[in-house]
mmCIF file of C-alpha atoms in Angstrom:
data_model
loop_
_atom_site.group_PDB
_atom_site.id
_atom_site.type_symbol
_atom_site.label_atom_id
_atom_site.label_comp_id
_atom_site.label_asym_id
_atom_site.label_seq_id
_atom_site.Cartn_x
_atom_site.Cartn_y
_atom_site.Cartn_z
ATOM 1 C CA UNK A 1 -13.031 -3.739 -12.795
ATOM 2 C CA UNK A 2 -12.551 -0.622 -10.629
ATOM 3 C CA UNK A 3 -10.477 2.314 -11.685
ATOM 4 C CA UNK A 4 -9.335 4.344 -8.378
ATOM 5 C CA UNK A 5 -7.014 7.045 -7.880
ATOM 6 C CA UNK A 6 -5.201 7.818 -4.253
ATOM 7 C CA UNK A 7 -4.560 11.139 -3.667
ATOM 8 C CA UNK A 8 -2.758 11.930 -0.103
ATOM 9 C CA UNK A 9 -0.210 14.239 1.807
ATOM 10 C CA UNK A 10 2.198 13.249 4.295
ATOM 11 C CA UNK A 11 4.830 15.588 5.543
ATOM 12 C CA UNK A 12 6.290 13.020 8.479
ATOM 13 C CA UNK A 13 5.689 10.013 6.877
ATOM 14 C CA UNK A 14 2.327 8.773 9.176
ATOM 15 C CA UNK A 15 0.159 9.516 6.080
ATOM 16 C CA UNK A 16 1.961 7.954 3.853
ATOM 17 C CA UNK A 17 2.087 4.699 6.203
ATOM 18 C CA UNK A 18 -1.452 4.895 6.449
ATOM 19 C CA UNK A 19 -2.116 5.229 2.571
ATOM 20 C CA UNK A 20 0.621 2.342 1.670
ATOM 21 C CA UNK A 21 -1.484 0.525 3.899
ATOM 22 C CA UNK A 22 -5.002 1.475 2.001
ATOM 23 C CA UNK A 23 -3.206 0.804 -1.095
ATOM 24 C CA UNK A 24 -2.175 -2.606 0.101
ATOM 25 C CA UNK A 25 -5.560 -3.784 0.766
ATOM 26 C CA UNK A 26 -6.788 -1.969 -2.711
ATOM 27 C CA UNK A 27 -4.162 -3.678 -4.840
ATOM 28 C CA UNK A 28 -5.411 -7.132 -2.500
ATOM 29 C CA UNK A 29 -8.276 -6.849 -5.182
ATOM 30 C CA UNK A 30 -9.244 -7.045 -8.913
ATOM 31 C CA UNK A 31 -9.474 -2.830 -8.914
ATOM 32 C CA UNK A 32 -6.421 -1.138 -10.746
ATOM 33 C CA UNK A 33 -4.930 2.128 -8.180
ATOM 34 C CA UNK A 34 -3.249 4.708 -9.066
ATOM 35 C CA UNK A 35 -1.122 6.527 -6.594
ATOM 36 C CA UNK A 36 -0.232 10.283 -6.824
ATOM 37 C CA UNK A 37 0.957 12.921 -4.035
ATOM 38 C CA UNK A 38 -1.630 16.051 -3.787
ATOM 39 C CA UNK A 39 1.484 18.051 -5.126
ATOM 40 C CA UNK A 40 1.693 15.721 -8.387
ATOM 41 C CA UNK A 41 -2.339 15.758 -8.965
ATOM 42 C CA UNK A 42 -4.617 17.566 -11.017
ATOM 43 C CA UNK A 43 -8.360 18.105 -9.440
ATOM 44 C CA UNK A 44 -9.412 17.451 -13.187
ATOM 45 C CA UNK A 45 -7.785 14.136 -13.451
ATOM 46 C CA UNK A 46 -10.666 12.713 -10.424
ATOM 47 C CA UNK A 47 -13.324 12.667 -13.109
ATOM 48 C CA UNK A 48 -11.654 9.669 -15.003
ATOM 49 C CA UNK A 49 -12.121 7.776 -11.904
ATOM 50 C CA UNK A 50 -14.600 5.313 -10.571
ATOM 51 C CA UNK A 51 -13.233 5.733 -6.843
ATOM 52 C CA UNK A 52 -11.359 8.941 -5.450
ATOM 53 C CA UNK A 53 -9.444 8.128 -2.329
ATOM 54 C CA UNK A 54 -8.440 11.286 -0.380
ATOM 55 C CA UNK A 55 -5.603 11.340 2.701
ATOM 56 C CA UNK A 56 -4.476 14.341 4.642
ATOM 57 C CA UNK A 57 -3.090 15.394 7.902
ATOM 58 C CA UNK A 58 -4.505 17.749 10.145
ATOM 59 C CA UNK A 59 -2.345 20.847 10.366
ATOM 60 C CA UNK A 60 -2.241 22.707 13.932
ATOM 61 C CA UNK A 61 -6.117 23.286 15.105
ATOM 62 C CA UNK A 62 -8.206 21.673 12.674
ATOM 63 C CA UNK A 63 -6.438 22.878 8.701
ATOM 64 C CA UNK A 64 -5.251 21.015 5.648
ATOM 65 C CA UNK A 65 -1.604 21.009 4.910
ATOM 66 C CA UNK A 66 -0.592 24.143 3.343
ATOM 67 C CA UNK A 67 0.149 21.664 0.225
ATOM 68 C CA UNK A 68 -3.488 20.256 0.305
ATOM 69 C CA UNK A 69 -5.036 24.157 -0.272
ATOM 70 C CA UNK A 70 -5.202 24.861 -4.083
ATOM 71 C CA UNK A 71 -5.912 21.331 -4.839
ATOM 72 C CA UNK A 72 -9.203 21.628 -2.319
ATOM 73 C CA UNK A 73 -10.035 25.140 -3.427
ATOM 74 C CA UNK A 74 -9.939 23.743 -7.112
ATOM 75 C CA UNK A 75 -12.027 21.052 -6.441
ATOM 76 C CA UNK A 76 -14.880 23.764 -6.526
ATOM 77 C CA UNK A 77 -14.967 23.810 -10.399
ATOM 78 C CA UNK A 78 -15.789 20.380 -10.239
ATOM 79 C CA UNK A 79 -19.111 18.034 -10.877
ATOM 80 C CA UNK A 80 -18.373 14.832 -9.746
ATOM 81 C CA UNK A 81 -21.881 12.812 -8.817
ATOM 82 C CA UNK A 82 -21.786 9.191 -9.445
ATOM 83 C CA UNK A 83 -18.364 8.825 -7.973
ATOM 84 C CA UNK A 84 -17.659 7.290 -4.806
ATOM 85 C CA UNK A 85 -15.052 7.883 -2.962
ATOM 86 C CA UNK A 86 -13.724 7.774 1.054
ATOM 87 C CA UNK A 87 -11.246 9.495 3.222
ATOM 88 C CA UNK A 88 -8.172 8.812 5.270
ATOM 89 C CA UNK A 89 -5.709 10.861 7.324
ATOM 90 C CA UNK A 90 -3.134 10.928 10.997
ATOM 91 C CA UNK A 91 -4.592 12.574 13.449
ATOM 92 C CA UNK A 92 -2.666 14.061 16.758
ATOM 93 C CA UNK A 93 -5.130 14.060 20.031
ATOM 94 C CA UNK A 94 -2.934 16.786 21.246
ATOM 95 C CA UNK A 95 -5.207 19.134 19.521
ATOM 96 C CA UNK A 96 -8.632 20.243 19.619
ATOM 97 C CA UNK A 97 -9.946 19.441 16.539
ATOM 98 C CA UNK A 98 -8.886 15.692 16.030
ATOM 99 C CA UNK A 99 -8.733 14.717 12.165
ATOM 100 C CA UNK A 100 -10.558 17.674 10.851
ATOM 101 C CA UNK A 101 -8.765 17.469 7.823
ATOM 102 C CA UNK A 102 -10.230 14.280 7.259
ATOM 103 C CA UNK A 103 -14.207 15.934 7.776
ATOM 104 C CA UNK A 104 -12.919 18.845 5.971
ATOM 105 C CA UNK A 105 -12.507 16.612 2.501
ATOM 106 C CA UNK A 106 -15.582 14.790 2.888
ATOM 107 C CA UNK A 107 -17.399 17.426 3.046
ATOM 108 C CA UNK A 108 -15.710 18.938 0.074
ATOM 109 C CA UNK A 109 -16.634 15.938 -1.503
ATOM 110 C CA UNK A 110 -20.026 15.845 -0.776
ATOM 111 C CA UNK A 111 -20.787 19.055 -1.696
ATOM 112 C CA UNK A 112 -19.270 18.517 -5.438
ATOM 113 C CA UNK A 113 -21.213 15.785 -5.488
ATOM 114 C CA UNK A 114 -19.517 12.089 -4.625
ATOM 115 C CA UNK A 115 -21.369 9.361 -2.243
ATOM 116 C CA UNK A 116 -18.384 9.135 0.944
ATOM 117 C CA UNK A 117 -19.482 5.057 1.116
ATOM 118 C CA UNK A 118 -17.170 5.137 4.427
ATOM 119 C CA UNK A 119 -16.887 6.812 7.473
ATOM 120 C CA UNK A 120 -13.327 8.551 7.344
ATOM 121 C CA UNK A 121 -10.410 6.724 9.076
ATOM 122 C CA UNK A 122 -8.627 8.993 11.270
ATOM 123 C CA UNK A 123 -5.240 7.157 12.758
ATOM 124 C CA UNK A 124 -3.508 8.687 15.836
ATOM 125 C CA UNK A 125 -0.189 9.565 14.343
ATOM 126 C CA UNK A 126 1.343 6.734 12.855
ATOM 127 C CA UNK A 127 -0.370 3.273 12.481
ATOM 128 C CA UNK A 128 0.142 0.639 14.697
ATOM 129 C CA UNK A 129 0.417 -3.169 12.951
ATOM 130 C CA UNK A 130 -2.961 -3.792 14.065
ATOM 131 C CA UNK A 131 -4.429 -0.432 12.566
ATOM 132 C CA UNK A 132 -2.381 -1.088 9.879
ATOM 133 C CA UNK A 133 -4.893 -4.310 9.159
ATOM 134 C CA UNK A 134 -7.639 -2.227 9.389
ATOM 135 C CA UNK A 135 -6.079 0.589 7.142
ATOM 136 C CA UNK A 136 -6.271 -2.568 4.152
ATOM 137 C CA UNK A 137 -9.472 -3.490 5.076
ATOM 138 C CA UNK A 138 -10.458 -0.259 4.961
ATOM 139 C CA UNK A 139 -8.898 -0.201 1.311
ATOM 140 C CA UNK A 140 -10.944 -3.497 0.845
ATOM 141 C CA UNK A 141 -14.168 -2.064 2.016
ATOM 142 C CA UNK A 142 -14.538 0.654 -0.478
ATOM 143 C CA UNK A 143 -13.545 -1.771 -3.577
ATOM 144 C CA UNK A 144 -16.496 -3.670 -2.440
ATOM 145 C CA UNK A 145 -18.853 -0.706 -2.841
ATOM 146 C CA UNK A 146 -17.899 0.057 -6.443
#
């Protein structure tokens, strides 16, 4: 059985919908979740995981959330190869750089070493029911490459 840990930041509440959502389809399967805010989480605790799930807004032309920084700058002293993991986050096409928060973390992750099994999911602003569906699949998906 799969051990994952979701680690996401929502300041309006569309990241949050979208990662209830992942975690829906997740828990749908025999893998055990665990759900933490970035401003609860440790970049140390990722190593105990089979499956790192990361979700973040993008913040005016293409940042993290201000609340997303020291946890990505930390993630520097890690090693993590072997571990799989994929990437969520609301997006706003009113800017340039749509989702770059999500491209930011995979590339983070890449570069310390985890396989991104997924191609990130970037949702305009707040899920829709349908996009909702495909936020659990989504969650689904990466249980099934574990």
């Amino acid at each position: 059985m799969s051990n994952i840990i979701m680690i996401f930041a929502s300041m309006t509440g569309n990241t949050e919908d979208i990662a209830k959502a992942v975690e829906r389809g997740i828990r749908s399967t025999e893998a055990e979740l665990t759900v933490k805010e970035v401003m609860d989480a440790e970049t140390s605790e990722l190593a105990n995981y089979d499956g790192i799930v990361l979700g973040a807004y993008t913040w005016g032309d293409g940042e993290l959330p201000d609340e997303f920084l020291d946890f990505y700058d930390d993630m520097d002293e890690l090693s993590l190869s072997g571990k799989k993991a994929i990437v969520f986050g609301s997006c706003d096409s009113s800017y340039h750089a749509y989702g770059a928060a999500v491209d930011l973390l995979i590339e983070k992750l890449q570069s310390i070493g985890c396989e991104v099994v997924l191609e990130g999911l970037k949702i305009e602003l707040s899920p829709s029911k349908d996009e909702e569906e495909q936020c659990a699949q989504f969650g689904r998906d990466f249980v099934a490459k574990l």
